[in-house]
Amino acid sequence: MLEIIYLRNISFRIKIIDFQMSPKNKILQMRNVLFTLFIFIRIFVSAQQSVKVMHYNLLNFGTFTDYCTINNNDPAEKSNSLKTIVDFYIPDILIVNEISPSAYYQDLILNNVMNVSGRDYFQRAQASNLAGSEIVNMLYFNSDKLGLSGQDVISHYLRDMNVYKLFYKSSGLSAGSDTSFLYMITAHFKAGVSGDDKIARGQMAQLIMNYIVNHEIEEACLVCGDFNLQNNLEPAWLNLTSSAPENFRLSDPANMEGIWHNNQDFATVHSQSTNITSNGCMASGGMDDRFDFIMINSALENDENAIRYIPQSYNVPGQDGLRLNGSLLNPPNFSAPSEVLNAMYHFSDHLPVMVELEVEDTPVLPPSWSFTPTMNTHIISLPLACMPTLNQAPLPPGSYIGAFFIDGLSEKCAGNILWSGNENVALVAYGNDLTTNEKDGFDEGEPIVFKVFSVFNNSDFYADAGFDVSLLQNDGNFLSGGISAISRLDAFYLQYHTIDVGSGWNAVSSFLIPKWRTLKSVLGTNLPHVGFATNGSEIYYPAGGIQNDLSWNSSSTFLIKSTQSFSTDVEGVPVSNLSFNLNAGWNIIFVPVPRYVGVEEISSMLGNTLAAIKSIAGTAMFWPGKNISTLQVLEPGNAYYIYVSQSCLLTF
């Protein structure tokens, strides 16, 4: 029976349903026909996104042996064939076995296969080869949809097995929607039919399951690869599907378990070999084995989860169920255009395997991270070189970086951006819209409060930023039309420092940068006690009508006159720069660490360069040349004058 499915304004596919084939294959193919129509219907009625995954054994791509040579396995010719295949199926994830360890050939696919034909958004993972194999695995992914959060290696003496953790980039990133995680694990099990070969495959499968259990991977997870299995009775299959606790086990999304080798009942999932006769490199014998698999965990079958396996989407491109012991091309094959089938026939002795996943945009950012775009903007570049950190570790990809302003006693978001960890990004901070009654962005000159949101911790953290001084806007304050570039961004759990302010004159500092970066935010209800304050560039003098809110950055010290004694808490993040560049003569320093520092410690660091240290708001002094040592300890929270005879660096 010839069935033509017309897909208006999109494409059409021709399906052959042979009612002489086995009942199981007939049902599977009829389901595939209905599923094709279902998929295209859902495009128009559902706002949910999909991710297409393709696994492919590339057959010694870029690796040359005495049987696979440049003459019968030329990477340049293979690249053209693979491009034809990718152009037709357009996977969002291509995960492969049997590629050369050389970055040259890995990039050849990235540049000549994935990022062509109007595509420029594919990226790849980093290769591993702890086993020292001649062939390795690789992951290519659509960076418009996905980011690589991290990767790991499951070691085996034969070949590395690779773990990739991807995150989905929501279509509404700027509105604060994010992201779900997808684990991809790939392996190339030992080939052969001997008892030892089966034991080795079982060991590799068990290592994968041990990794899943030990890392408690209960999020969406696909395990794929060339498993070289002939039936579902092998130890490897049993380990994957039944050895682990039930919530970690894998299942076959094709629901085609059995004796696969040379069995017509499973012809629709056979993936090897595309050729009857060998060219010296490819295996011969025709299509009679199901070597290639994509397996899913239970999370992908849970309708409540953000990433779900689309039922019936498992398929073997090029396989129509009529290939048992035949080639991909003979008998005639109508499952794909002839140029695509020819490309698969000449490219590898394996066929690819594909599944499709449904992804639902799930809001993860809290409501406090939503913002209102306005006409006033300050663009803040975040290059990869700024290497943002969270608690002194690299900021996990998939985290967010946000700019916040202060509105009365609360903070509000004025823009955020996803940090992918593999590309430069720009954060747009929005200014206040003067045509509205509420404050919906930064005022001119207002300090920008930086925060990061970690999806892993489901929490946000305050951050301290450093800026590229080659740009004019490098003080961390908002300027409409401004452009800044961050040179570092360090986020931490909030810490606390109590500062004692005496009646009269005081020199004030902290080893913390206040989360809201202003003196008023630190003083709070104690502000009426302060008659004068300066940070050296700004003045607060209410009696004179000057009520500036003095900014507080990583190098700030303040001279404050108070009408009475009080204590106040600094709530903030640690000062990142623990060094002072001292010029010859007098300088101002403070203690940027949470401990008392003896003057002898500084003297031992600076030697004869040090002439004197003096309390700014007091009379205590350390002056070794005059045998004066009324100042013996520098206290966090205070500030001091230091005199050096020549320029030097002081690091706490």
XYZ file of C-alpha atoms in Angstrom:
652
model
C 0.000 0.000 0.000
C 1.374 3.384 -1.002
C 0.467 6.182 1.379
C 1.335 9.821 0.725
C 1.088 12.272 3.578
C 0.744 15.832 2.305
C 1.951 18.481 4.694
C 0.700 21.745 3.344
C 3.359 24.439 2.797
C 5.932 22.292 4.594
C 6.927 19.101 2.811
C 5.635 15.657 2.052
C 6.878 12.212 2.847
C 6.120 8.905 1.183
C 5.661 5.882 3.421
C 5.493 2.291 2.250
C 3.488 -0.056 4.432
C 4.091 -3.651 3.427
C 1.390 -5.874 4.841
C 3.574 -8.920 4.229
C 6.031 -7.800 6.924
C 5.829 -9.135 10.472
C 2.905 -7.843 12.603
C 5.245 -6.073 15.041
C 7.042 -4.153 12.274
C 3.747 -3.385 10.527
C 2.302 -1.866 13.704
C 5.489 0.104 14.361
C 5.484 1.551 10.848
C 1.806 2.464 10.947
C 2.407 4.206 14.256
C 5.282 6.121 12.663
C 2.992 7.296 9.850
C 0.412 8.524 12.345
C 3.106 10.056 14.503
C 4.496 12.038 11.552
C 1.096 13.654 11.067
C 0.720 14.155 14.815
C 4.051 15.971 15.066
C 3.170 18.445 12.345
C -0.254 19.086 13.831
C 1.252 19.831 17.229
C 3.585 22.413 15.660
C 0.605 24.624 15.073
C -1.323 24.016 18.284
C 1.404 23.826 20.898
C 3.802 26.436 22.163
C 6.080 23.769 23.579
C 9.478 23.368 21.984
C 11.157 20.222 20.737
C 14.735 18.963 20.671
C 15.788 16.388 18.091
C 18.585 14.031 19.144
C 20.667 11.952 16.745
C 23.235 9.314 17.676
C 25.620 8.206 14.925
C 28.611 5.876 14.646
C 30.838 7.751 12.182
C 33.057 4.758 11.277
C 36.631 5.837 11.975
C 36.098 9.466 10.989
C 39.622 10.892 10.638
C 41.214 7.691 11.991
C 43.222 5.618 9.540
C 44.063 1.934 9.854
C 45.370 -0.746 7.517
C 41.772 -1.377 6.414
C 40.213 2.107 6.728
C 42.378 4.376 4.603
C 42.223 7.759 2.949
C 41.106 5.962 -0.214
C 38.065 4.167 1.199
C 37.257 6.435 4.181
C 38.222 9.964 3.119
C 37.104 12.505 5.786
C 36.530 15.192 3.159
C 34.104 12.984 1.218
C 32.514 11.772 4.428
C 31.979 15.388 5.531
C 29.984 16.069 2.384
C 27.863 12.969 2.998
C 27.253 13.841 6.632
C 26.282 17.387 5.642
C 23.599 15.977 3.329
C 22.256 13.840 6.172
C 22.278 16.670 8.722
C 20.720 19.101 6.233
C 17.748 16.764 5.886
C 17.186 15.671 9.498
C 18.575 18.807 11.228
C 19.194 17.397 14.706
C 19.602 19.777 17.628
C 22.005 17.316 19.255
C 24.402 15.124 17.306
C 26.267 12.713 19.562
C 28.776 10.445 17.854
C 31.075 7.469 18.287
C 34.210 6.674 16.289
C 35.708 10.077 15.603
C 39.412 10.828 15.691
C 40.899 12.210 18.937
C 42.326 15.015 16.790
C 40.603 18.378 17.235
C 41.131 18.962 13.519
C 38.596 16.312 12.545
C 36.223 17.240 15.365
C 36.244 20.827 14.091
C 35.921 19.624 10.498
C 32.453 18.351 11.347
C 31.635 21.473 13.366
C 32.648 23.854 10.577
C 31.865 21.872 7.406
C 28.801 19.910 8.492
C 27.008 21.573 11.376
C 27.653 25.300 10.817
C 26.771 25.480 7.124
C 23.581 25.702 5.056
C 22.493 28.781 6.979
C 23.391 27.363 10.395
C 25.946 29.161 12.559
C 24.795 28.184 16.035
C 26.338 24.776 16.654
C 29.029 24.244 19.247
C 30.840 21.144 20.423
C 32.045 19.658 23.675
C 35.655 18.993 24.638
C 37.028 15.590 23.715
C 38.466 13.161 26.235
C 40.726 10.180 25.676
C 41.892 8.852 29.020
C 41.947 5.339 27.536
C 44.319 6.359 24.741
C 41.981 4.997 22.067
C 42.220 5.704 18.335
C 38.524 6.656 18.316
C 36.554 8.830 20.770
C 33.094 10.320 21.279
C 31.886 13.845 20.593
C 28.814 16.005 21.170
C 27.559 18.776 18.872
C 24.627 20.914 20.011
C 22.409 23.769 18.857
C 23.565 26.652 21.053
C 20.432 28.649 20.258
C 18.463 26.033 22.169
C 21.018 24.435 24.454
C 24.086 25.196 26.531
C 26.716 22.833 27.897
C 26.687 22.997 31.683
C 29.446 20.467 32.243
C 30.947 17.182 31.152
C 32.587 14.187 32.771
C 34.254 10.906 31.871
C 33.371 7.364 32.904
C 36.693 5.581 32.547
C 37.213 2.151 31.018
C 40.397 0.637 29.662
C 38.904 0.168 26.184
C 37.384 3.598 25.531
C 36.147 6.628 27.461
C 32.429 6.894 28.076
C 31.303 10.510 28.184
C 28.726 12.384 30.258
C 27.416 15.736 29.061
C 25.045 17.924 31.053
C 23.087 20.296 28.823
C 20.648 23.014 29.790
C 17.759 24.206 27.699
C 17.640 27.889 26.819
C 14.093 29.077 27.180
C 12.538 31.163 24.424
C 11.811 33.820 27.053
C 15.247 34.279 28.547
C 15.012 38.031 28.859
C 11.784 37.647 30.772
C 13.445 35.305 33.217
C 12.339 31.881 32.053
C 14.758 29.027 32.245
C 15.963 26.198 31.854
C 15.800 22.453 32.269
C 18.709 20.052 32.316
C 19.381 17.067 30.089
C 22.097 14.484 30.654
C 23.581 12.819 27.578
C 25.750 9.753 28.163
C 27.421 8.023 25.262
C 29.457 4.848 25.038
C 30.931 2.530 22.422
C 30.856 -0.954 23.921
C 33.244 -3.780 23.085
C 32.522 -5.524 19.787
C 32.518 -9.296 19.288
C 30.485 -12.378 20.186
C 32.842 -14.181 22.564
C 32.123 -14.626 26.252
C 34.868 -12.166 27.127
C 33.363 -9.592 24.761
C 29.991 -9.905 26.463
C 31.604 -9.589 29.886
C 33.409 -6.419 28.789
C 30.144 -4.929 27.504
C 28.482 -5.797 30.783
C 31.254 -4.085 32.719
C 30.940 -0.912 30.654
C 27.169 -0.865 31.118
C 27.553 -1.360 34.868
C 29.985 1.560 35.071
C 27.365 3.770 33.434
C 24.683 2.692 35.878
C 27.052 3.139 38.823
C 27.678 6.704 37.656
C 23.953 7.434 37.322
C 23.194 6.045 40.770
C 26.201 7.595 42.527
C 25.458 11.018 41.027
C 21.728 10.564 41.698
C 20.771 11.506 38.150
C 16.989 11.641 38.258
C 16.677 14.479 35.763
C 16.113 13.811 32.068
C 18.813 11.433 30.834
C 19.555 9.743 27.508
C 22.139 6.965 27.223
C 23.144 6.237 23.661
C 25.827 4.633 21.594
C 27.015 1.680 19.589
C 26.411 -1.055 22.174
C 27.278 -3.990 19.860
C 24.486 -6.070 21.409
C 22.812 -8.998 19.677
C 19.996 -9.637 22.156
C 18.384 -8.436 25.359
C 19.748 -11.353 27.374
C 23.282 -9.997 27.494
C 24.648 -8.750 30.840
C 25.035 -5.236 29.404
C 21.329 -4.952 28.609
C 20.306 -6.392 31.947
C 22.616 -3.970 33.749
C 21.144 -0.990 31.906
C 17.521 -1.974 32.386
C 17.238 -3.873 35.668
C 20.348 -3.779 37.884
C 19.893 -0.314 39.411
C 17.121 0.957 41.709
C 13.957 1.453 39.701
C 14.118 5.253 39.564
C 17.551 5.084 37.875
C 16.901 2.293 35.369
C 16.877 2.812 31.616
C 14.279 1.618 29.134
C 13.987 1.136 25.387
C 11.770 3.901 23.964
C 11.211 1.805 20.823
C 9.775 -0.975 23.011
C 11.584 -3.492 20.823
C 13.372 -5.831 23.209
C 14.312 -9.287 22.016
C 16.735 -11.295 19.901
C 17.718 -8.610 17.438
C 20.364 -10.330 15.332
C 19.129 -11.509 11.950
C 15.509 -11.335 13.077
C 12.823 -9.948 10.751
C 10.673 -9.004 13.762
C 13.173 -6.271 14.578
C 14.089 -5.160 11.051
C 12.721 -1.657 11.660
C 15.372 -1.016 14.337
C 18.344 -2.694 12.634
C 21.148 -0.159 12.221
C 24.061 -2.183 10.776
C 25.316 -2.843 8.107
C 24.269 -0.511 5.330
C 26.298 -2.531 2.786
C 26.150 -6.142 1.650
C 29.748 -6.165 0.451
C 32.638 -4.322 2.061
C 34.812 -1.655 0.517
C 37.555 -2.763 2.894
C 36.535 -0.367 5.650
C 32.823 -0.980 6.132
C 31.364 -4.154 7.592
C 29.507 -6.360 5.144
C 26.484 -8.622 5.423
C 23.616 -6.165 5.107
C 21.110 -4.954 7.672
C 20.801 -7.607 10.360
C 21.899 -6.074 13.688
C 20.565 -3.558 16.152
C 23.888 -2.208 17.426
C 22.912 1.441 17.938
C 20.638 2.615 20.731
C 19.157 5.634 22.452
C 17.762 4.702 25.869
C 15.754 6.875 28.230
C 15.279 7.114 31.988
C 11.950 7.339 33.813
C 12.174 11.134 34.115
C 11.660 11.412 30.361
C 8.411 9.432 30.624
C 6.955 11.622 33.385
C 4.396 14.035 31.936
C 4.937 16.391 34.871
C 8.583 17.026 33.956
C 9.777 19.895 31.779
C 11.652 17.602 29.353
C 9.747 14.591 28.060
C 10.287 11.903 25.467
C 7.757 12.248 22.653
C 6.124 8.823 22.350
C 6.787 6.939 19.121
C 9.530 9.374 18.065
C 12.283 6.720 18.203
C 13.347 5.962 14.673
C 16.263 4.730 12.586
C 16.629 7.126 9.629
C 16.846 5.227 6.358
C 15.310 2.079 7.843
C 11.934 1.046 6.433
C 11.871 -2.505 7.782
C 12.521 -4.035 4.364
C 16.298 -4.297 4.658
C 16.898 -7.667 6.392
C 20.235 -8.952 5.038
C 19.930 -6.376 2.286
C 21.644 -3.064 1.686
C 20.288 0.385 2.438
C 19.570 0.897 -1.278
C 18.393 -2.509 -2.458
C 15.503 -3.275 -2.483
C 14.414 0.277 -3.388
C 14.093 2.519 -0.358
C 11.603 5.394 -0.194
C 12.038 6.374 3.467
C 14.088 9.465 2.561
C 15.233 11.327 -0.567
C 17.642 9.320 -2.716
C 20.530 11.736 -2.129
C 20.146 11.313 1.638
C 20.010 7.518 1.394
C 23.064 7.501 -0.852
C 24.907 9.705 1.616
C 24.132 7.295 4.468
C 25.098 4.311 2.326
C 28.543 5.737 1.561
C 29.165 7.437 4.897
C 29.137 4.609 7.433
C 28.170 0.980 7.870
C 25.837 2.158 10.658
C 22.599 4.102 10.425
C 21.873 6.918 12.855
C 19.235 6.632 15.568
C 16.960 9.523 16.529
C 14.469 10.535 19.213
C 12.588 13.750 19.789
C 12.086 15.442 23.135
C 9.422 17.914 24.168
C 10.597 20.814 26.318
C 8.339 23.044 28.324
C 9.540 26.501 29.270
C 9.531 26.368 33.052
C 9.980 29.580 35.049
C 12.806 29.052 37.497
C 13.816 32.601 38.306
C 11.861 34.054 41.231
C 9.407 36.914 40.562
C 11.918 39.379 42.026
C 14.067 38.806 38.920
C 11.434 40.099 36.498
C 12.016 43.568 35.062
C 10.457 46.275 32.927
C 12.292 47.315 29.746
C 12.481 51.083 29.244
C 13.997 53.450 26.696
C 17.010 54.179 28.946
C 19.693 51.508 28.818
C 23.223 50.853 30.017
C 24.901 47.948 28.209
C 27.278 45.853 30.300
C 29.559 43.424 28.463
C 30.370 40.128 30.187
C 33.190 38.533 28.171
C 34.295 34.971 28.812
C 37.564 36.399 30.122
C 35.798 37.917 33.144
C 35.353 34.349 34.466
C 32.553 34.980 36.984
C 32.718 32.986 40.201
C 30.302 31.799 42.849
C 31.840 31.215 46.265
C 35.291 31.114 44.650
C 34.339 28.426 42.111
C 33.458 29.049 38.436
C 29.890 30.233 38.030
C 27.928 27.215 36.733
C 26.676 27.589 33.145
C 22.923 28.033 33.180
C 23.108 30.595 35.974
C 21.782 34.129 35.586
C 23.452 37.476 36.159
C 21.207 40.396 37.054
C 21.384 44.157 37.633
C 19.319 45.516 40.537
C 18.344 49.001 41.705
C 17.030 50.262 45.026
C 13.475 51.539 45.401
C 12.947 52.779 48.942
C 13.701 49.848 51.227
C 13.488 47.188 48.523
C 15.548 46.117 45.532
C 14.195 45.488 42.043
C 15.624 43.870 38.928
C 16.476 46.069 35.948
C 17.716 43.333 33.603
C 19.220 39.857 33.576
C 21.091 37.565 31.225
C 21.818 33.846 31.060
C 25.473 32.879 31.571
C 26.225 29.971 29.221
C 29.907 29.730 30.069
C 30.951 29.398 26.437
C 30.241 32.750 24.823
C 30.452 36.482 25.504
C 27.157 37.999 26.614
C 25.821 41.491 27.280
C 23.554 42.480 30.140
C 21.172 45.361 29.412
C 20.380 47.387 32.541
C 17.311 49.617 32.221
C 16.925 53.109 33.611
C 13.901 54.695 35.233
C 11.037 55.702 32.954
C 10.139 59.235 34.024
C 6.736 58.999 32.337
C 5.476 56.515 34.939
C 4.631 57.077 38.577
C 6.661 54.167 39.943
C 10.400 53.686 39.853
C 11.033 51.007 37.236
C 14.772 51.315 36.670
C 18.008 53.010 37.691
C 18.365 56.713 38.359
C 21.288 58.440 36.682
C 24.476 57.748 38.624
C 22.858 55.086 40.828
C 25.149 52.190 41.813
C 24.384 48.935 39.992
C 23.795 46.048 42.386
C 24.894 42.788 40.774
C 23.439 39.429 41.710
C 23.649 35.919 40.288
C 20.972 33.254 40.418
C 22.202 29.671 40.627
C 19.761 27.134 39.251
C 21.720 24.425 41.067
C 21.207 26.116 44.451
C 17.817 27.623 43.527
C 19.046 30.792 45.199
C 20.512 34.164 44.356
C 23.785 35.668 45.567
C 25.159 39.194 45.686
C 28.254 39.891 43.615
C 31.138 42.330 43.430
C 32.201 43.481 39.970
C 35.376 44.939 38.537
C 35.324 46.984 35.338
C 37.484 47.512 32.277
C 39.134 50.871 32.976
C 39.735 51.501 29.268
C 36.030 52.375 28.937
C 34.695 55.643 30.321
C 31.900 54.050 32.354
C 33.970 51.995 34.778
C 32.675 53.061 38.204
C 29.772 50.611 38.433
C 27.124 53.337 38.295
C 24.239 53.575 35.844
C 24.478 55.971 32.911
C 21.768 56.165 30.257
C 23.451 55.268 26.975
C 26.487 53.991 28.841
C 28.660 51.041 27.845
C 30.750 49.134 30.385
C 32.706 45.885 30.381
C 33.098 43.672 33.425
C 36.606 42.387 34.082
C 35.602 40.164 37.018
C 32.427 39.199 38.858
C 32.604 37.399 42.199
C 29.433 36.241 43.947
C 29.206 34.986 47.524
C 26.888 34.101 50.337
C 26.113 37.249 52.329
C 28.446 37.907 55.248
C 28.220 40.369 58.148
C 30.576 42.845 59.775
C 29.661 45.033 62.752
C 31.236 48.494 62.697
C 31.461 50.665 65.792
C 31.172 54.412 65.202
C 32.138 56.722 68.068
C 30.945 60.167 68.918
C 33.007 62.693 66.949
C 35.297 61.923 64.039
C 35.739 58.355 62.706
C 37.522 56.650 59.840
C 35.264 53.824 58.601
C 35.836 50.899 56.230
C 34.960 47.220 55.929
C 36.305 43.959 54.556
C 32.848 43.600 52.993
C 31.249 45.497 50.131
C 27.678 46.334 51.150
C 25.091 44.532 49.077
C 23.445 47.852 48.119
C 26.789 49.644 47.726
C 25.891 52.897 49.504
C 26.731 54.436 52.880
C 23.078 55.231 53.621
C 22.086 51.591 53.175
C 24.675 50.643 55.822
C 23.837 53.389 58.296
C 20.071 52.825 58.063
C 18.300 54.303 61.097
C 21.622 55.682 62.372
C 21.851 58.140 59.478
C 20.364 61.082 61.504
C 23.362 60.832 63.887
C 25.793 61.604 61.047
C 26.464 65.303 60.476
C 29.179 64.889 57.869
C 30.596 62.084 55.721
C 32.906 61.835 52.726
C 34.514 59.061 50.727
C 37.070 61.429 49.216
C 35.033 62.241 46.119
C 31.479 62.721 47.424
C 30.117 64.608 50.453
C 27.150 64.108 52.731
C 26.509 67.315 54.754
C 22.796 67.736 55.537
C 23.278 71.010 57.446
C 24.663 72.480 54.240
C 21.870 71.003 52.116
C 24.119 68.292 50.650
C 22.513 64.877 51.048
C 24.309 62.733 48.495
C 24.101 58.981 49.001
C 27.819 58.142 49.062
C 28.773 55.086 47.003
C 30.672 52.250 48.678
C 32.930 50.071 46.537
C 35.762 47.631 47.160
C 38.285 50.377 47.987
C 36.079 52.829 49.868
C 37.017 54.473 53.162
C 34.896 57.130 54.864
C 35.529 60.031 57.185
C 32.426 60.375 59.348
C 31.456 62.833 62.096
C 28.714 61.533 64.380
C 26.754 63.200 67.159
C 26.700 59.987 69.200
C 28.158 56.485 69.325
C 26.386 53.623 67.571
C 27.012 50.231 65.958
C 25.867 49.237 62.500
C 26.058 46.028 60.483
C 27.535 45.791 57.028
C 25.732 43.057 55.080
C 27.639 42.223 51.932
C 30.249 40.202 50.035
C 34.010 39.969 50.618
C 36.369 42.510 49.116
C 38.065 40.772 46.178
C 41.153 42.944 45.884
C 43.382 42.451 48.919
C 46.251 44.596 47.608
C 47.059 48.304 47.756
C 49.307 50.015 45.240
C 51.150 52.501 47.456
C 52.779 55.619 46.061
C 55.789 57.276 47.647
C 54.457 59.481 50.457
C 51.159 59.260 52.330
C 48.417 56.768 51.334
C 45.159 55.540 52.845
C 44.667 51.850 53.631
C 42.187 49.692 55.518
C 42.045 46.039 56.549
C 40.338 44.108 53.706
C 40.315 40.810 55.616
C 38.229 39.710 58.642
C 41.070 39.689 61.183
C 43.328 42.012 63.150
C 46.646 42.731 61.432
C 49.711 43.594 63.495
C 51.853 46.522 62.362
C 54.897 44.267 62.649
C 53.355 42.016 59.976
C 53.157 44.984 57.605
C 56.653 46.083 58.589
C 58.044 42.661 57.728
C 56.363 42.808 54.298
C 57.519 46.331 53.390
C 60.853 46.433 55.209
C 62.702 49.738 55.113
C 60.173 51.112 52.623
C 57.709 51.598 55.478
C 58.156 54.899 57.327
C 54.982 55.271 59.402
C 51.374 54.169 59.930
C 48.857 56.470 61.646
C 45.230 56.205 62.679
C 43.189 58.676 60.603
C 40.671 59.552 63.298
C 42.968 59.237 66.278
C 46.491 59.811 67.567
C 47.869 56.248 67.616
C 50.964 55.845 65.433
C 53.616 53.365 64.419
C 56.814 55.293 63.557
C 59.806 52.949 63.857
C 62.303 55.681 62.966
C 61.295 57.557 66.128
C 60.651 54.450 68.260
C 56.949 55.320 68.450
C 54.620 52.307 68.593
C 51.377 53.501 70.147
C 49.650 51.814 67.174
C 50.246 48.065 67.301
C 47.241 46.516 65.538
C 45.174 47.534 62.513
C 41.487 46.770 63.119
C 38.870 45.849 60.492
C 36.356 48.682 60.202
C 38.906 51.491 60.637
C 41.172 53.278 58.147
C 44.793 54.409 58.367
C 47.411 56.642 56.807
C 50.578 54.869 55.690
C 53.805 56.576 54.579
C 56.268 54.726 52.316
C 59.576 55.971 50.924
C 58.960 54.528 47.463
C 56.148 52.983 45.443
C 55.336 49.420 46.451
C 52.586 46.822 46.715
C 50.988 45.887 50.029
C 48.988 42.636 50.038
C 46.989 41.401 53.022
